[in-house]
Amino acid sequence: MRGFENMIFIRKVSTVLGAVALLAGGAAHAQSVTPVGGATPHAPSLTPEQVVTMQHDMDTALHYKLAPDVLPRLSATLRAIQAAKIQPPGHAGMSLDQQIALVGQVPGLEAILKAHGLDARSFVMSLTCVGLTGSLLNVPPGQGGAQMPVPDAANVAILKNNPQALQELVGVLRQSTDSSSTQVH
């Protein structure tokens, strides 16, 4: 039963990571934007190798040390990315290392990240850490199962002690997600 609960959680997290990949992915090959009619996000089917990679990536992201001011910097960074009209393509199923490499290839993105005190790695890791930690904070007590990952306590404190900044980031992410109901080719 624990394996089944773990797979359900991994599928939920894969959706979160997929959303992060959409937002942090990068537009290295972006040329034109084409709407995706009524597509709703769903967890992709994962190979056993992807499950192992995802478990490793979850653990890595959940224990990434967030900077105390990360929430407003991520919000400002995402707004600047939107203002620059950098539209990332969807790349679900990518590892954190693959996402970081892709972000590093996006024309114009390095300067935006640098202006906000980030690089490709810190941007992807921070977004992923905030997303996963926030998701885990929303799991009702007793419903996560024994295999539920435990986020870094300092990161939990950053999110809990900065509810306005977290809500602002969620709002910016929702704007990004709403505007990414289009897919870049």
PDB file of C-alpha atoms in Angstrom:
ATOM      1  CA  MET A   1       0.000   0.000   0.000  1.00  0.00           C
ATOM      2  CA  ARG A   2       2.845   2.385   0.770  1.00  0.00           C
ATOM      3  CA  GLY A   3       4.210   1.927  -2.747  1.00  0.00           C
ATOM      4  CA  PHE A   4       0.799   2.839  -4.181  1.00  0.00           C
ATOM      5  CA  GLU A   5       0.547   5.961  -1.977  1.00  0.00           C
ATOM      6  CA  ASN A   6       4.071   6.911  -2.988  1.00  0.00           C
ATOM      7  CA  MET A   7       3.197   6.580  -6.696  1.00  0.00           C
ATOM      8  CA  ILE A   8       0.120   8.784  -6.242  1.00  0.00           C
ATOM      9  CA  PHE A   9       2.249  11.403  -4.516  1.00  0.00           C
ATOM     10  CA  ILE A  10       4.930  11.138  -7.218  1.00  0.00           C
ATOM     11  CA  ARG A  11       2.283  11.667  -9.907  1.00  0.00           C
ATOM     12  CA  LYS A  12       1.045  14.769  -8.060  1.00  0.00           C
ATOM     13  CA  VAL A  13       4.592  16.038  -7.715  1.00  0.00           C
ATOM     14  CA  SER A  14       5.256  15.312 -11.378  1.00  0.00           C
ATOM     15  CA  THR A  15       2.413  17.690 -12.155  1.00  0.00           C
ATOM     16  CA  VAL A  16       4.035  20.337  -9.935  1.00  0.00           C
ATOM     17  CA  LEU A  17       7.425  19.726 -11.532  1.00  0.00           C
ATOM     18  CA  GLY A  18       5.807  19.840 -14.953  1.00  0.00           C
ATOM     19  CA  ALA A  19       4.335  23.230 -14.119  1.00  0.00           C
ATOM     20  CA  VAL A  20       7.719  24.389 -12.859  1.00  0.00           C
ATOM     21  CA  ALA A  21       9.286  23.094 -16.070  1.00  0.00           C
ATOM     22  CA  LEU A  22       6.754  25.106 -18.054  1.00  0.00           C
ATOM     23  CA  LEU A  23       7.579  28.236 -16.090  1.00  0.00           C
ATOM     24  CA  ALA A  24      11.317  27.748 -15.761  1.00  0.00           C
ATOM     25  CA  GLY A  25      11.903  25.660 -18.854  1.00  0.00           C
ATOM     26  CA  GLY A  26      13.142  28.186 -21.334  1.00  0.00           C
ATOM     27  CA  ALA A  27      12.476  29.141 -24.905  1.00  0.00           C
ATOM     28  CA  ALA A  28      15.686  28.025 -26.544  1.00  0.00           C
ATOM     29  CA  HIS A  29      13.792  26.768 -29.582  1.00  0.00           C
ATOM     30  CA  ALA A  30      10.835  29.158 -29.412  1.00  0.00           C
ATOM     31  CA  GLN A  31       9.746  30.624 -32.735  1.00  0.00           C
ATOM     32  CA  SER A  32       5.956  30.981 -32.708  1.00  0.00           C
ATOM     33  CA  VAL A  33       3.082  30.553 -30.294  1.00  0.00           C
ATOM     34  CA  THR A  34       0.175  28.223 -31.044  1.00  0.00           C
ATOM     35  CA  PRO A  35      -2.839  27.858 -28.731  1.00  0.00           C
ATOM     36  CA  VAL A  36      -3.524  24.473 -27.216  1.00  0.00           C
ATOM     37  CA  GLY A  37      -7.302  24.071 -27.256  1.00  0.00           C
ATOM     38  CA  GLY A  38      -8.728  23.409 -23.814  1.00  0.00           C
ATOM     39  CA  ALA A  39      -5.802  21.285 -22.698  1.00  0.00           C
ATOM     40  CA  THR A  40      -5.804  20.577 -18.992  1.00  0.00           C
ATOM     41  CA  PRO A  41      -2.595  19.546 -17.250  1.00  0.00           C
ATOM     42  CA  HIS A  42      -2.321  15.972 -16.086  1.00  0.00           C
ATOM     43  CA  ALA A  43       0.491  13.864 -14.734  1.00  0.00           C
ATOM     44  CA  PRO A  44       2.505  12.225 -17.486  1.00  0.00           C
ATOM     45  CA  SER A  45       3.122   8.484 -17.517  1.00  0.00           C
ATOM     46  CA  LEU A  46       6.498   7.895 -15.946  1.00  0.00           C
ATOM     47  CA  THR A  47       9.049   5.206 -16.668  1.00  0.00           C
ATOM     48  CA  PRO A  48      10.696   3.486 -13.680  1.00  0.00           C
ATOM     49  CA  GLU A  49      13.872   5.446 -14.457  1.00  0.00           C
ATOM     50  CA  GLN A  50      11.934   8.721 -14.416  1.00  0.00           C
ATOM     51  CA  VAL A  51      10.370   7.777 -11.067  1.00  0.00           C
ATOM     52  CA  VAL A  52      13.832   7.213  -9.554  1.00  0.00           C
ATOM     53  CA  THR A  53      15.091  10.489 -11.034  1.00  0.00           C
ATOM     54  CA  MET A  54      12.017  12.316  -9.788  1.00  0.00           C
ATOM     55  CA  GLN A  55      12.416  10.922  -6.271  1.00  0.00           C
ATOM     56  CA  HIS A  56      16.044  12.060  -6.270  1.00  0.00           C
ATOM     57  CA  ASP A  57      15.085  15.472  -7.661  1.00  0.00           C
ATOM     58  CA  MET A  58      12.307  15.870  -5.078  1.00  0.00           C
ATOM     59  CA  ASP A  59      14.728  15.139  -2.264  1.00  0.00           C
ATOM     60  CA  THR A  60      17.309  17.498  -3.754  1.00  0.00           C
ATOM     61  CA  ALA A  61      14.767  20.296  -4.223  1.00  0.00           C
ATOM     62  CA  LEU A  62      13.161  19.850  -0.808  1.00  0.00           C
ATOM     63  CA  HIS A  63      16.551  20.274   0.856  1.00  0.00           C
ATOM     64  CA  TYR A  64      17.774  23.141  -1.302  1.00  0.00           C
ATOM     65  CA  LYS A  65      18.514  26.101   0.974  1.00  0.00           C
ATOM     66  CA  LEU A  66      16.242  28.988   0.023  1.00  0.00           C
ATOM     67  CA  ALA A  67      17.486  32.543   0.467  1.00  0.00           C
ATOM     68  CA  PRO A  68      15.373  34.480   2.990  1.00  0.00           C
ATOM     69  CA  ASP A  69      14.318  36.984   0.284  1.00  0.00           C
ATOM     70  CA  VAL A  70      13.665  34.383  -2.424  1.00  0.00           C
ATOM     71  CA  LEU A  71       9.898  34.883  -2.719  1.00  0.00           C
ATOM     72  CA  PRO A  72       9.893  38.547  -3.815  1.00  0.00           C
ATOM     73  CA  ARG A  73      12.934  37.927  -6.043  1.00  0.00           C
ATOM     74  CA  LEU A  74      11.189  35.019  -7.789  1.00  0.00           C
ATOM     75  CA  SER A  75       8.061  37.141  -8.278  1.00  0.00           C
ATOM     76  CA  ALA A  76      10.085  40.019  -9.732  1.00  0.00           C
ATOM     77  CA  THR A  77      12.068  37.633 -11.929  1.00  0.00           C
ATOM     78  CA  LEU A  78       8.951  35.976 -13.325  1.00  0.00           C
ATOM     79  CA  ARG A  79       7.384  39.385 -14.025  1.00  0.00           C
ATOM     80  CA  ALA A  80      10.536  40.449 -15.877  1.00  0.00           C
ATOM     81  CA  ILE A  81      10.484  37.211 -17.894  1.00  0.00           C
ATOM     82  CA  GLN A  82       6.845  37.875 -18.797  1.00  0.00           C
ATOM     83  CA  ALA A  83       7.630  41.496 -19.719  1.00  0.00           C
ATOM     84  CA  ALA A  84      10.446  40.272 -21.984  1.00  0.00           C
ATOM     85  CA  LYS A  85       7.893  37.986 -23.643  1.00  0.00           C
ATOM     86  CA  ILE A  86      10.034  34.935 -23.029  1.00  0.00           C
ATOM     87  CA  GLN A  87       7.550  32.087 -23.374  1.00  0.00           C
ATOM     88  CA  PRO A  88       8.923  28.684 -22.333  1.00  0.00           C
ATOM     89  CA  PRO A  89       7.918  25.514 -24.138  1.00  0.00           C
ATOM     90  CA  GLY A  90       6.439  22.647 -22.116  1.00  0.00           C
ATOM     91  CA  HIS A  91       8.915  19.945 -21.192  1.00  0.00           C
ATOM     92  CA  ALA A  92       7.313  17.571 -18.713  1.00  0.00           C
ATOM     93  CA  GLY A  93       9.380  14.668 -17.457  1.00  0.00           C
ATOM     94  CA  MET A  94      12.698  16.509 -17.432  1.00  0.00           C
ATOM     95  CA  SER A  95      15.120  16.146 -14.554  1.00  0.00           C
ATOM     96  CA  LEU A  96      16.197  19.198 -12.577  1.00  0.00           C
ATOM     97  CA  ASP A  97      19.590  19.077 -14.286  1.00  0.00           C
ATOM     98  CA  GLN A  98      17.903  19.062 -17.708  1.00  0.00           C
ATOM     99  CA  GLN A  99      15.654  21.981 -16.700  1.00  0.00           C
ATOM    100  CA  ILE A 100      18.648  23.943 -15.419  1.00  0.00           C
ATOM    101  CA  ALA A 101      20.565  23.292 -18.652  1.00  0.00           C
ATOM    102  CA  LEU A 102      17.585  24.391 -20.750  1.00  0.00           C
ATOM    103  CA  VAL A 103      17.091  27.584 -18.733  1.00  0.00           C
ATOM    104  CA  GLY A 104      20.780  28.341 -19.235  1.00  0.00           C
ATOM    105  CA  GLN A 105      20.279  28.240 -23.026  1.00  0.00           C
ATOM    106  CA  VAL A 106      17.418  30.726 -23.261  1.00  0.00           C
ATOM    107  CA  PRO A 107      18.445  33.909 -25.075  1.00  0.00           C
ATOM    108  CA  GLY A 108      17.975  36.954 -22.856  1.00  0.00           C
ATOM    109  CA  LEU A 109      17.150  35.006 -19.709  1.00  0.00           C
ATOM    110  CA  GLU A 110      20.603  35.037 -18.112  1.00  0.00           C
ATOM    111  CA  ALA A 111      20.572  38.843 -17.857  1.00  0.00           C
ATOM    112  CA  ILE A 112      17.106  38.837 -16.250  1.00  0.00           C
ATOM    113  CA  LEU A 113      18.129  36.184 -13.736  1.00  0.00           C
ATOM    114  CA  LYS A 114      21.388  37.993 -12.930  1.00  0.00           C
ATOM    115  CA  ALA A 115      19.522  41.284 -12.387  1.00  0.00           C
ATOM    116  CA  HIS A 116      17.530  39.509  -9.660  1.00  0.00           C
ATOM    117  CA  GLY A 117      20.507  37.790  -8.040  1.00  0.00           C
ATOM    118  CA  LEU A 118      19.829  34.406  -9.641  1.00  0.00           C
ATOM    119  CA  ASP A 119      21.371  32.073 -12.166  1.00  0.00           C
ATOM    120  CA  ALA A 120      19.786  29.161 -14.028  1.00  0.00           C
ATOM    121  CA  ARG A 121      20.421  26.717 -11.178  1.00  0.00           C
ATOM    122  CA  SER A 122      19.221  28.925  -8.329  1.00  0.00           C
ATOM    123  CA  PHE A 123      16.140  29.946 -10.341  1.00  0.00           C
ATOM    124  CA  VAL A 124      15.040  26.382 -11.151  1.00  0.00           C
ATOM    125  CA  MET A 125      15.967  25.030  -7.724  1.00  0.00           C
ATOM    126  CA  SER A 126      14.249  27.871  -5.859  1.00  0.00           C
ATOM    127  CA  LEU A 127      11.050  27.641  -7.918  1.00  0.00           C
ATOM    128  CA  THR A 128      10.972  23.869  -7.554  1.00  0.00           C
ATOM    129  CA  CYS A 129      11.721  24.004  -3.828  1.00  0.00           C
ATOM    130  CA  VAL A 130       9.025  26.612  -3.192  1.00  0.00           C
ATOM    131  CA  GLY A 131       6.518  24.646  -5.288  1.00  0.00           C
ATOM    132  CA  LEU A 132       7.187  21.325  -3.605  1.00  0.00           C
ATOM    133  CA  THR A 133       7.450  22.751  -0.094  1.00  0.00           C
ATOM    134  CA  GLY A 134       4.242  24.727  -0.572  1.00  0.00           C
ATOM    135  CA  SER A 135       2.471  21.640  -1.920  1.00  0.00           C
ATOM    136  CA  LEU A 136       3.567  19.562   1.053  1.00  0.00           C
ATOM    137  CA  LEU A 137       2.379  22.246   3.465  1.00  0.00           C
ATOM    138  CA  ASN A 138      -1.079  21.894   1.926  1.00  0.00           C
ATOM    139  CA  VAL A 139      -1.314  18.145   2.579  1.00  0.00           C
ATOM    140  CA  PRO A 140      -3.633  17.603   5.556  1.00  0.00           C
ATOM    141  CA  PRO A 141      -1.938  15.968   8.561  1.00  0.00           C
ATOM    142  CA  GLY A 142      -2.149  12.188   8.431  1.00  0.00           C
ATOM    143  CA  GLN A 143      -2.945  12.076   4.714  1.00  0.00           C
ATOM    144  CA  GLY A 144       0.568  12.005   3.319  1.00  0.00           C
ATOM    145  CA  GLY A 145       1.467   8.452   4.239  1.00  0.00           C
ATOM    146  CA  ALA A 146       4.688   7.138   5.701  1.00  0.00           C
ATOM    147  CA  GLN A 147       6.622   7.752   2.475  1.00  0.00           C
ATOM    148  CA  MET A 148       5.771  11.466   2.391  1.00  0.00           C
ATOM    149  CA  PRO A 149       8.907  13.562   1.892  1.00  0.00           C
ATOM    150  CA  VAL A 150       9.718  16.111   4.572  1.00  0.00           C
ATOM    151  CA  PRO A 151      10.755  19.599   3.443  1.00  0.00           C
ATOM    152  CA  ASP A 152      13.630  21.522   4.999  1.00  0.00           C
ATOM    153  CA  ALA A 153      12.444  23.231   8.198  1.00  0.00           C
ATOM    154  CA  ALA A 154      14.136  26.551   7.344  1.00  0.00           C
ATOM    155  CA  ASN A 155      12.380  26.589   3.955  1.00  0.00           C
ATOM    156  CA  VAL A 156       9.038  25.858   5.627  1.00  0.00           C
ATOM    157  CA  ALA A 157       9.682  28.803   7.955  1.00  0.00           C
ATOM    158  CA  ILE A 158      10.427  31.113   4.997  1.00  0.00           C
ATOM    159  CA  LEU A 159       7.116  30.200   3.366  1.00  0.00           C
ATOM    160  CA  LYS A 160       5.083  30.351   6.596  1.00  0.00           C
ATOM    161  CA  ASN A 161       6.654  33.629   7.761  1.00  0.00           C
ATOM    162  CA  ASN A 162       6.048  35.383   4.437  1.00  0.00           C
ATOM    163  CA  PRO A 163       2.429  34.630   3.490  1.00  0.00           C
ATOM    164  CA  GLN A 164       1.975  37.849   1.474  1.00  0.00           C
ATOM    165  CA  ALA A 165       5.128  37.265  -0.561  1.00  0.00           C
ATOM    166  CA  LEU A 166       4.082  33.644  -1.123  1.00  0.00           C
ATOM    167  CA  GLN A 167       0.609  34.712  -2.282  1.00  0.00           C
ATOM    168  CA  GLU A 168       2.178  37.272  -4.603  1.00  0.00           C
ATOM    169  CA  LEU A 169       4.395  34.563  -6.120  1.00  0.00           C
ATOM    170  CA  VAL A 170       1.408  32.246  -6.525  1.00  0.00           C
ATOM    171  CA  GLY A 171      -0.420  35.064  -8.321  1.00  0.00           C
ATOM    172  CA  VAL A 172       2.510  35.633 -10.679  1.00  0.00           C
ATOM    173  CA  LEU A 173       2.765  31.889 -11.313  1.00  0.00           C
ATOM    174  CA  ARG A 174      -0.952  31.733 -12.085  1.00  0.00           C
ATOM    175  CA  GLN A 175      -0.541  34.586 -14.565  1.00  0.00           C
ATOM    176  CA  SER A 176       2.330  32.669 -16.164  1.00  0.00           C
ATOM    177  CA  THR A 177       0.284  29.480 -16.256  1.00  0.00           C
ATOM    178  CA  ASP A 178      -2.728  31.285 -17.721  1.00  0.00           C
ATOM    179  CA  SER A 179      -0.584  32.838 -20.424  1.00  0.00           C
ATOM    180  CA  SER A 180       1.091  29.483 -21.072  1.00  0.00           C
ATOM    181  CA  SER A 181      -2.183  27.926 -22.167  1.00  0.00           C
ATOM    182  CA  THR A 182      -0.338  28.368 -25.401  1.00  0.00           C
ATOM    183  CA  GLN A 183       2.470  26.152 -26.517  1.00  0.00           C
ATOM    184  CA  VAL A 184       5.654  27.408 -28.145  1.00  0.00           C
ATOM    185  CA  HIS A 185       7.026  25.642 -31.215  1.00  0.00           C
TER     186      HIS A 185
END
